[in-house]
Short mmCIF file of C-alpha atoms in Angstrom, two decimals:
data_model
loop_
_atom_site.label_atom_id
_atom_site.label_comp_id
_atom_site.label_asym_id
_atom_site.label_seq_id
_atom_site.Cartn_x
_atom_site.Cartn_y
_atom_site.Cartn_z
CA MET A 1483 0.00 0.00 0.00
CA PHE A 1484 2.85 2.43 0.70
CA HIS A 1485 5.03 3.94 -1.97
CA GLY A 1486 7.53 6.82 -1.89
CA ASP A 1487 11.23 6.80 -1.24
CA GLY A 1488 12.36 8.56 1.90
CA GLU A 1489 8.87 8.72 3.40
CA VAL A 1490 7.14 7.22 6.38
CA GLY A 1491 3.61 5.83 6.53
CA ALA A 1492 1.67 5.09 9.68
CA ARG A 1493 -1.67 3.66 10.63
CA ARG A 1494 -4.37 5.51 12.56
CA ASP A 1495 -5.46 3.79 15.76
CA ARG A 1496 -6.96 7.01 17.05
CA ALA A 1497 -6.70 10.50 15.74
CA ALA A 1498 -7.42 14.06 16.73
CA VAL A 1499 -7.78 17.18 14.69
CA GLU A 1500 -6.74 20.48 16.14
CA ALA A 1501 -7.88 24.03 15.51
CA ALA A 1502 -5.08 26.49 16.08
CA GLY A 1503 -5.47 30.10 15.08
CA ASP A 1504 -7.06 30.22 11.64
CA HIS A 1505 -6.89 26.60 10.66
CA LEU A 1506 -7.55 23.07 11.76
CA VAL A 1507 -4.68 20.65 11.89
CA GLU A 1508 -4.85 16.93 12.43
CA ARG A 1509 -2.98 14.77 14.82
CA LEU A 1510 -3.31 11.16 13.99
CA VAL A 1511 -1.51 7.94 13.54
CA ILE A 1512 -0.20 8.22 10.00
CA LEU A 1513 -0.35 5.57 7.30
CA SER A 1514 -0.17 5.41 3.52
CA GLY A 1515 -1.46 7.94 1.05
CA ARG A 1516 -5.12 6.79 0.91
CA GLY A 1517 -7.43 9.40 2.45
CA ALA A 1518 -10.56 8.59 4.44
CA GLU A 1519 -13.97 9.92 3.47
CA ASP A 1520 -14.88 13.05 5.38
CA PRO A 1521 -17.81 12.23 7.71
CA ASP A 1522 -19.66 15.37 6.68
CA GLY A 1523 -19.02 15.11 2.96
CA ASP A 1524 -17.81 17.59 0.37
CA ALA A 1525 -19.92 20.42 1.74
CA GLN A 1526 -18.00 20.29 4.99
CA LEU A 1527 -14.66 20.37 3.18
CA GLU A 1528 -15.88 23.33 1.16
CA ARG A 1529 -16.69 25.17 4.38
CA ILE A 1530 -13.19 24.48 5.73
CA ASP A 1531 -11.60 25.67 2.50
CA THR A 1532 -13.70 28.83 2.49
CA LEU A 1533 -12.72 29.64 6.06
CA TRP A 1534 -9.03 29.12 5.35
CA THR A 1535 -9.12 31.34 2.27
CA ARG A 1536 -11.09 34.06 4.02
CA THR A 1537 -8.92 34.20 7.11
CA THR A 1538 -5.47 33.52 5.72
CA GLY A 1539 -5.54 33.87 1.95
CA GLY A 1540 -3.82 30.50 2.00
CA LEU A 1541 -4.38 27.26 0.14
CA SER A 1542 -6.10 27.41 -3.23
CA GLY A 1543 -8.35 24.96 -4.98
CA SER A 1544 -11.54 23.33 -3.78
CA PRO A 1545 -11.95 21.18 -1.90
CA VAL A 1546 -8.66 21.27 -0.01
CA ARG A 1547 -7.97 18.70 2.68
CA LEU A 1548 -6.29 20.63 5.45
CA GLY A 1549 -4.05 19.57 8.30
CA TRP A 1550 -0.35 19.45 9.08
CA ASP A 1551 0.18 18.38 12.68
CA VAL A 1552 0.40 14.63 13.15
CA SER A 1553 1.19 12.23 15.95
CA GLY A 1554 1.01 8.50 15.56
CA VAL A 1555 2.59 5.11 15.05
CA VAL A 1556 4.72 4.24 12.02
CA GLU A 1557 3.13 1.58 9.87
CA SER A 1558 5.71 1.33 7.10
CA VAL A 1559 8.75 3.15 5.72
CA GLY A 1560 10.02 3.91 2.25
CA ILE A 1561 13.25 2.86 0.61
CA GLY A 1562 16.28 4.31 2.37
CA VAL A 1563 14.56 5.33 5.60
CA THR A 1564 16.72 4.25 8.54
CA MET A 1565 15.75 6.57 11.39
CA PHE A 1566 12.27 5.07 11.92
CA LYS A 1567 10.76 1.62 11.80
CA PRO A 1568 7.21 0.25 12.03
CA GLY A 1569 5.83 0.64 15.54
CA ASP A 1570 7.76 3.84 16.38
CA GLU A 1571 5.69 6.65 17.89
CA VAL A 1572 6.35 9.88 16.00
CA PHE A 1573 5.02 13.40 15.65
CA GLY A 1574 5.65 16.24 13.24
CA MET A 1575 4.40 18.72 10.66
CA PRO A 1576 4.77 17.24 7.15
CA ARG A 1577 5.42 19.42 4.11
CA HIS A 1578 4.34 22.77 5.54
CA PRO A 1579 3.55 25.17 3.92
CA GLN A 1580 2.59 22.74 1.14
CA VAL A 1581 -0.50 20.58 1.48
CA ALA A 1582 -0.09 17.62 3.83
CA GLY A 1583 -3.74 16.52 3.96
CA THR A 1584 -3.78 15.11 7.46
CA TYR A 1585 -7.58 15.16 7.51
CA ALA A 1586 -7.36 11.53 6.55
CA GLU A 1587 -7.19 7.97 7.73
CA TYR A 1588 -3.77 7.63 6.11
CA VAL A 1589 -0.96 10.12 5.75
CA THR A 1590 2.57 9.95 4.35
CA SER A 1591 5.42 12.18 5.45
CA PRO A 1592 9.04 12.75 4.54
CA ALA A 1593 11.00 11.00 7.27
CA ARG A 1594 12.91 14.13 8.25
CA HIS A 1595 9.67 16.03 8.86
CA LEU A 1596 9.02 13.79 11.88
CA ALA A 1597 10.64 13.16 15.25
CA ARG A 1598 10.06 10.66 18.01
CA LYS A 1599 7.07 11.55 20.17
CA PRO A 1600 8.00 13.00 23.57
CA ALA A 1601 7.90 10.36 26.28
CA GLY A 1602 4.92 10.68 28.57
CA LEU A 1603 2.70 12.61 26.14
CA SER A 1604 -0.47 11.18 24.63
CA HIS A 1605 -0.88 11.42 20.87
CA VAL A 1606 -3.52 14.11 21.44
CA GLU A 1607 -1.05 16.24 23.39
CA ALA A 1608 1.86 15.54 21.08
CA ALA A 1609 -0.11 16.52 18.00
CA GLY A 1610 -0.84 19.90 19.53
CA LEU A 1611 2.83 20.80 19.44
CA PRO A 1612 4.45 20.68 15.98
CA LEU A 1613 3.08 23.64 14.04
CA ALA A 1614 2.58 25.99 16.99
CA ALA A 1615 5.73 25.03 18.89
CA LEU A 1616 7.91 25.09 15.77
CA THR A 1617 6.50 28.51 14.90
CA ALA A 1618 7.41 29.81 18.34
CA TRP A 1619 10.84 28.14 18.26
CA GLN A 1620 11.78 29.38 14.80
CA ALA A 1621 10.57 32.91 15.59
CA LEU A 1622 12.39 33.18 18.90
CA VAL A 1623 15.50 31.07 18.37
CA ASP A 1624 16.21 30.93 14.64
CA THR A 1625 14.96 34.38 13.64
CA ALA A 1626 15.34 36.61 16.71
CA ASP A 1627 18.21 34.69 18.38
CA VAL A 1628 16.74 35.19 21.84
CA ARG A 1629 19.36 35.28 24.61
CA PRO A 1630 19.30 35.22 28.43
CA GLY A 1631 18.23 38.50 29.98
CA GLN A 1632 16.55 39.89 26.87
CA ARG A 1633 13.06 41.36 27.13
CA VAL A 1634 10.48 39.62 24.94
CA LEU A 1635 6.93 40.83 24.24
CA ILE A 1636 4.53 38.11 23.07
CA HIS A 1637 1.13 39.14 21.74
CA ALA A 1638 -1.83 36.82 22.39
CA ALA A 1639 0.24 35.04 25.00
CA ALA A 1640 -2.59 32.67 25.93
CA GLY A 1641 -3.15 31.49 22.36
CA GLY A 1642 -1.92 28.43 20.51
CA VAL A 1643 1.45 29.82 19.47
CA GLY A 1644 1.63 32.41 22.23
CA HIS A 1645 1.43 30.08 25.22
CA LEU A 1646 4.23 27.95 23.80
CA ALA A 1647 6.32 31.00 22.92
CA VAL A 1648 6.11 32.21 26.52
CA GLN A 1649 7.55 28.92 27.76
CA ILE A 1650 10.26 28.70 25.11
CA ALA A 1651 11.39 32.26 25.78
CA LYS A 1652 11.56 31.56 29.52
CA ALA A 1653 13.48 28.34 28.89
CA ARG A 1654 16.02 30.44 26.97
CA GLY A 1655 16.40 32.80 29.93
CA ALA A 1656 14.38 35.77 28.67
CA TYR A 1657 12.23 38.23 30.60
CA VAL A 1658 8.76 37.70 29.14
CA ILE A 1659 5.87 40.14 28.82
CA GLY A 1660 2.61 38.86 27.39
CA THR A 1661 -0.59 40.49 26.23
CA ALA A 1662 -3.89 38.85 27.18
CA ARG A 1663 -7.29 39.64 28.60
CA SER A 1664 -7.36 39.90 32.39
CA ALA A 1665 -9.25 36.61 32.70
CA LYS A 1666 -6.21 34.84 31.23
CA HIS A 1667 -3.52 36.57 33.27
CA ALA A 1668 -3.24 33.79 35.84
CA PHE A 1669 -2.79 31.25 33.05
CA VAL A 1670 -0.07 33.26 31.31
CA LEU A 1671 1.75 33.97 34.57
CA GLY A 1672 1.54 30.25 35.35
CA LEU A 1673 3.42 29.57 32.11
CA GLY A 1674 6.29 31.65 33.47
CA ALA A 1675 5.59 35.14 32.09
CA ASP A 1676 7.04 37.94 34.20
CA GLU A 1677 4.37 40.49 33.26
CA VAL A 1678 0.99 40.43 31.51
CA VAL A 1679 -0.72 43.45 29.94
CA ASP A 1680 -4.50 43.54 29.45
CA TYR A 1681 -4.68 44.95 25.93
CA THR A 1682 -8.41 45.67 26.36
CA GLN A 1683 -7.71 48.10 29.19
CA VAL A 1684 -4.26 49.46 28.42
CA ASP A 1685 -2.48 50.40 25.22
CA PHE A 1686 0.50 48.03 25.20
CA VAL A 1687 2.57 50.73 23.47
CA SER A 1688 2.34 52.93 26.56
CA ALA A 1689 2.74 50.05 29.01
CA VAL A 1690 5.79 48.29 27.54
CA ARG A 1691 9.24 49.75 26.88
CA ASP A 1692 12.80 48.68 26.05
CA VAL A 1693 11.88 45.36 24.47
CA ASP A 1694 14.45 43.37 22.48
CA ILE A 1695 12.03 41.03 20.67
CA VAL A 1696 8.34 41.23 19.80
CA ILE A 1697 6.45 38.15 18.59
CA ASP A 1698 3.39 39.39 16.72
CA THR A 1699 0.79 36.65 16.34
CA ILE A 1700 -2.06 39.06 15.55
CA GLY A 1701 -1.14 41.14 12.52
CA GLY A 1702 -2.90 44.29 11.36
CA ASP A 1703 -1.42 47.36 13.02
CA TYR A 1704 0.20 45.33 15.82
CA GLY A 1705 3.49 45.06 13.96
CA PRO A 1706 3.96 48.78 13.27
CA ARG A 1707 2.73 49.73 16.75
CA SER A 1708 5.06 47.19 18.35
CA LEU A 1709 8.06 48.99 16.85
CA ARG A 1710 7.46 51.72 19.41
CA THR A 1711 8.12 49.28 22.27
CA LEU A 1712 11.57 48.26 21.02
CA ARG A 1713 14.96 49.44 22.15
CA ASP A 1714 17.65 50.22 19.57
CA GLY A 1715 18.44 47.15 17.46
CA GLY A 1716 15.28 45.32 18.53
CA ILE A 1717 13.21 43.13 16.22
CA VAL A 1718 9.54 42.47 15.51
CA VAL A 1719 8.85 38.98 14.14
CA SER A 1720 5.45 38.96 12.47
CA LEU A 1721 3.67 35.61 12.20
CA ALA A 1722 0.37 36.95 10.94
CA SER A 1723 0.95 39.76 8.45
CA PRO A 1724 2.89 39.26 5.20
CA ALA A 1725 3.28 43.03 4.65
CA GLU A 1726 7.00 42.46 5.21
CA ALA A 1727 8.38 45.20 2.96
CA TYR A 1728 6.36 47.96 4.62
CA LEU A 1729 7.11 46.81 8.16
CA ALA A 1730 10.81 46.23 7.43
CA SER A 1731 11.14 49.65 5.82
CA LYS A 1732 9.45 51.35 8.75
CA ALA A 1733 11.67 49.48 11.19
CA HIS A 1734 14.87 50.27 9.28
CA ALA A 1735 14.09 54.00 9.37
CA LEU A 1736 13.95 53.74 13.17
CA GLY A 1737 17.15 51.72 13.53
CA LEU A 1738 15.16 48.57 14.21
CA ARG A 1739 14.50 45.24 12.48
CA ALA A 1740 11.29 43.50 11.40
CA GLY A 1741 10.25 40.61 9.22
CA PHE A 1742 7.51 38.11 8.40
CA MET A 1743 8.13 34.42 9.11
CA ILE A 1744 6.46 31.25 7.86
CA VAL A 1745 7.18 28.08 9.82
CA GLU A 1746 8.94 25.20 8.04
CA ALA A 1747 9.21 21.50 8.80
CA ASP A 1748 12.28 21.11 10.99
CA GLN A 1749 13.43 17.88 12.60
CA GLU A 1750 16.16 19.59 14.62
CA GLY A 1751 13.62 22.03 16.00
CA MET A 1752 11.25 19.15 16.80
CA ARG A 1753 13.99 17.44 18.77
CA ALA A 1754 14.65 20.65 20.70
CA ILE A 1755 10.95 20.90 21.50
CA THR A 1756 10.94 17.27 22.63
CA ALA A 1757 13.84 18.00 24.98
CA LEU A 1758 11.93 20.92 26.52
CA VAL A 1759 8.84 18.75 27.01
CA GLU A 1760 10.75 15.86 28.54
CA THR A 1761 12.57 18.15 30.98
CA GLY A 1762 9.30 19.74 32.12
CA ARG A 1763 9.90 23.15 30.55
CA LEU A 1764 7.19 23.02 27.89
CA ARG A 1765 3.59 21.84 27.97
CA VAL A 1766 0.70 22.21 25.57
CA GLU A 1767 -2.67 23.48 26.80
CA ILE A 1768 -5.79 21.87 25.34
CA ASP A 1769 -8.73 24.29 25.40
CA THR A 1770 -11.58 22.28 23.87
CA VAL A 1771 -12.11 18.70 22.72
CA LEU A 1772 -14.84 17.91 20.18
CA PRO A 1773 -15.65 14.95 17.92
CA LEU A 1774 -14.53 15.30 14.31
CA GLU A 1775 -18.17 15.57 13.24
CA GLN A 1776 -18.21 18.99 14.94
CA VAL A 1777 -15.36 20.41 12.87
CA ALA A 1778 -17.51 23.40 11.90
CA LYS A 1779 -18.05 24.24 15.55
CA ALA A 1780 -14.31 23.97 16.17
CA HIS A 1781 -13.72 26.48 13.39
CA GLU A 1782 -16.28 28.84 14.89
CA ILE A 1783 -14.61 28.63 18.30
CA SER A 1784 -11.22 29.27 16.73
CA GLU A 1785 -12.55 32.20 14.71
CA ALA A 1786 -13.85 33.85 17.87
CA GLY A 1787 -10.24 34.24 19.02
CA ARG A 1788 -10.94 33.50 22.68
CA THR A 1789 -9.29 30.13 23.11
CA THR A 1790 -6.62 29.32 25.65
CA GLY A 1791 -4.22 26.94 23.92
CA LYS A 1792 -5.57 24.41 21.42
CA ILE A 1793 -8.91 23.06 20.13
CA VAL A 1794 -8.93 19.31 19.50
CA LEU A 1795 -11.25 17.15 17.43
CA THR A 1796 -11.08 13.47 18.25
CA VAL A 1797 -11.43 10.53 15.90
CA VAL A 1798 -11.76 7.00 17.20
CA GLY A 1799 -11.37 4.02 14.93
#
C-alpha cells in the first residue's frame, strides 16, 4: 500500500484534529497515502476551505484537505529510511507550507519532517505541538536569536502559538511580557511570564518599553505599533501579516528590524521541543475537545479568538 522513497507511513489507531489560530490541523496515527472519506461530505470540506481562504488567503483549490500536525505510530517506511521503523511513535508537521492533507485515515510524510514523540505525552497532546511550537521556536531562536536577559513581548500570550512561545522564551532565559485579557492573566503567569498586559484596558505601546524582541501573532497594526516598544536594534517577528516590505522599511528607518516568518518543517527544531517537554519546561494546553463531526463548531470557536491553547477534534477508529 505504501510507496515513496524517503517517506514514512503510519496507521491511525486514534486521531485528533486540532484548531489552532485560523486553521484546523490533524494529529493522527499516519499511514499510507489513501485518504478517508470526510464524515460530513464535500460540503464540509468546502466550508473548511472557504474559512481558510477568508482568514489567511492561503491554500487554493476546492476542496482542499487541510491539516499538518500529526502524531502517531509508524506503519511502514520507504526505501532508504533508517531513522524510523514500524511501531515507532512519531510526531511532526509534514510538508508545511505545502498541502499535507492530514484530515485523513492515512498520511505519508518525509522521514525528516518527523521526530520521536515525547515520552509521557499522549498522541492528542503531542499533535498539539508541531506547528505551533515550531513557529514559536523558529521565531524566537532561529529568527530573533533570543538570549538570556533579553526582554520579549509576546502578543496573544494565551493562544496556541503564544502560550508555547512564553515557555520557550523563559526556557532560553528571557524576561517575558505577554498580552492577554485579564481573565487569562493567571494562566499566562503560570506559564512563566514575568508580566501580563491587558490589551483591552491598556495600550500596550504605553505600558511596555525597552523590548528586544516582539512576537506578533495578531497582525494588522500590531506590527507597526510594536516597533514603538523596542529598544535600539530590537526586532519584531510577524507571524500573521505578510506586509513584510512595509514593516521592514518602517523598522529600518527607526534603527530597528522587522520581518515576516512562515514556519517550516524542521526535525532539529522538533527534537529541541521534545527536549523541553521531557525536561518539564514546555507543555501544551488543550482548550476544547470535540468529535470530528463537529469540525464546523471547532472552526467557529477558533474564529472567535478567545481560546486558551488548542482546540482538539477526536477521531476514534
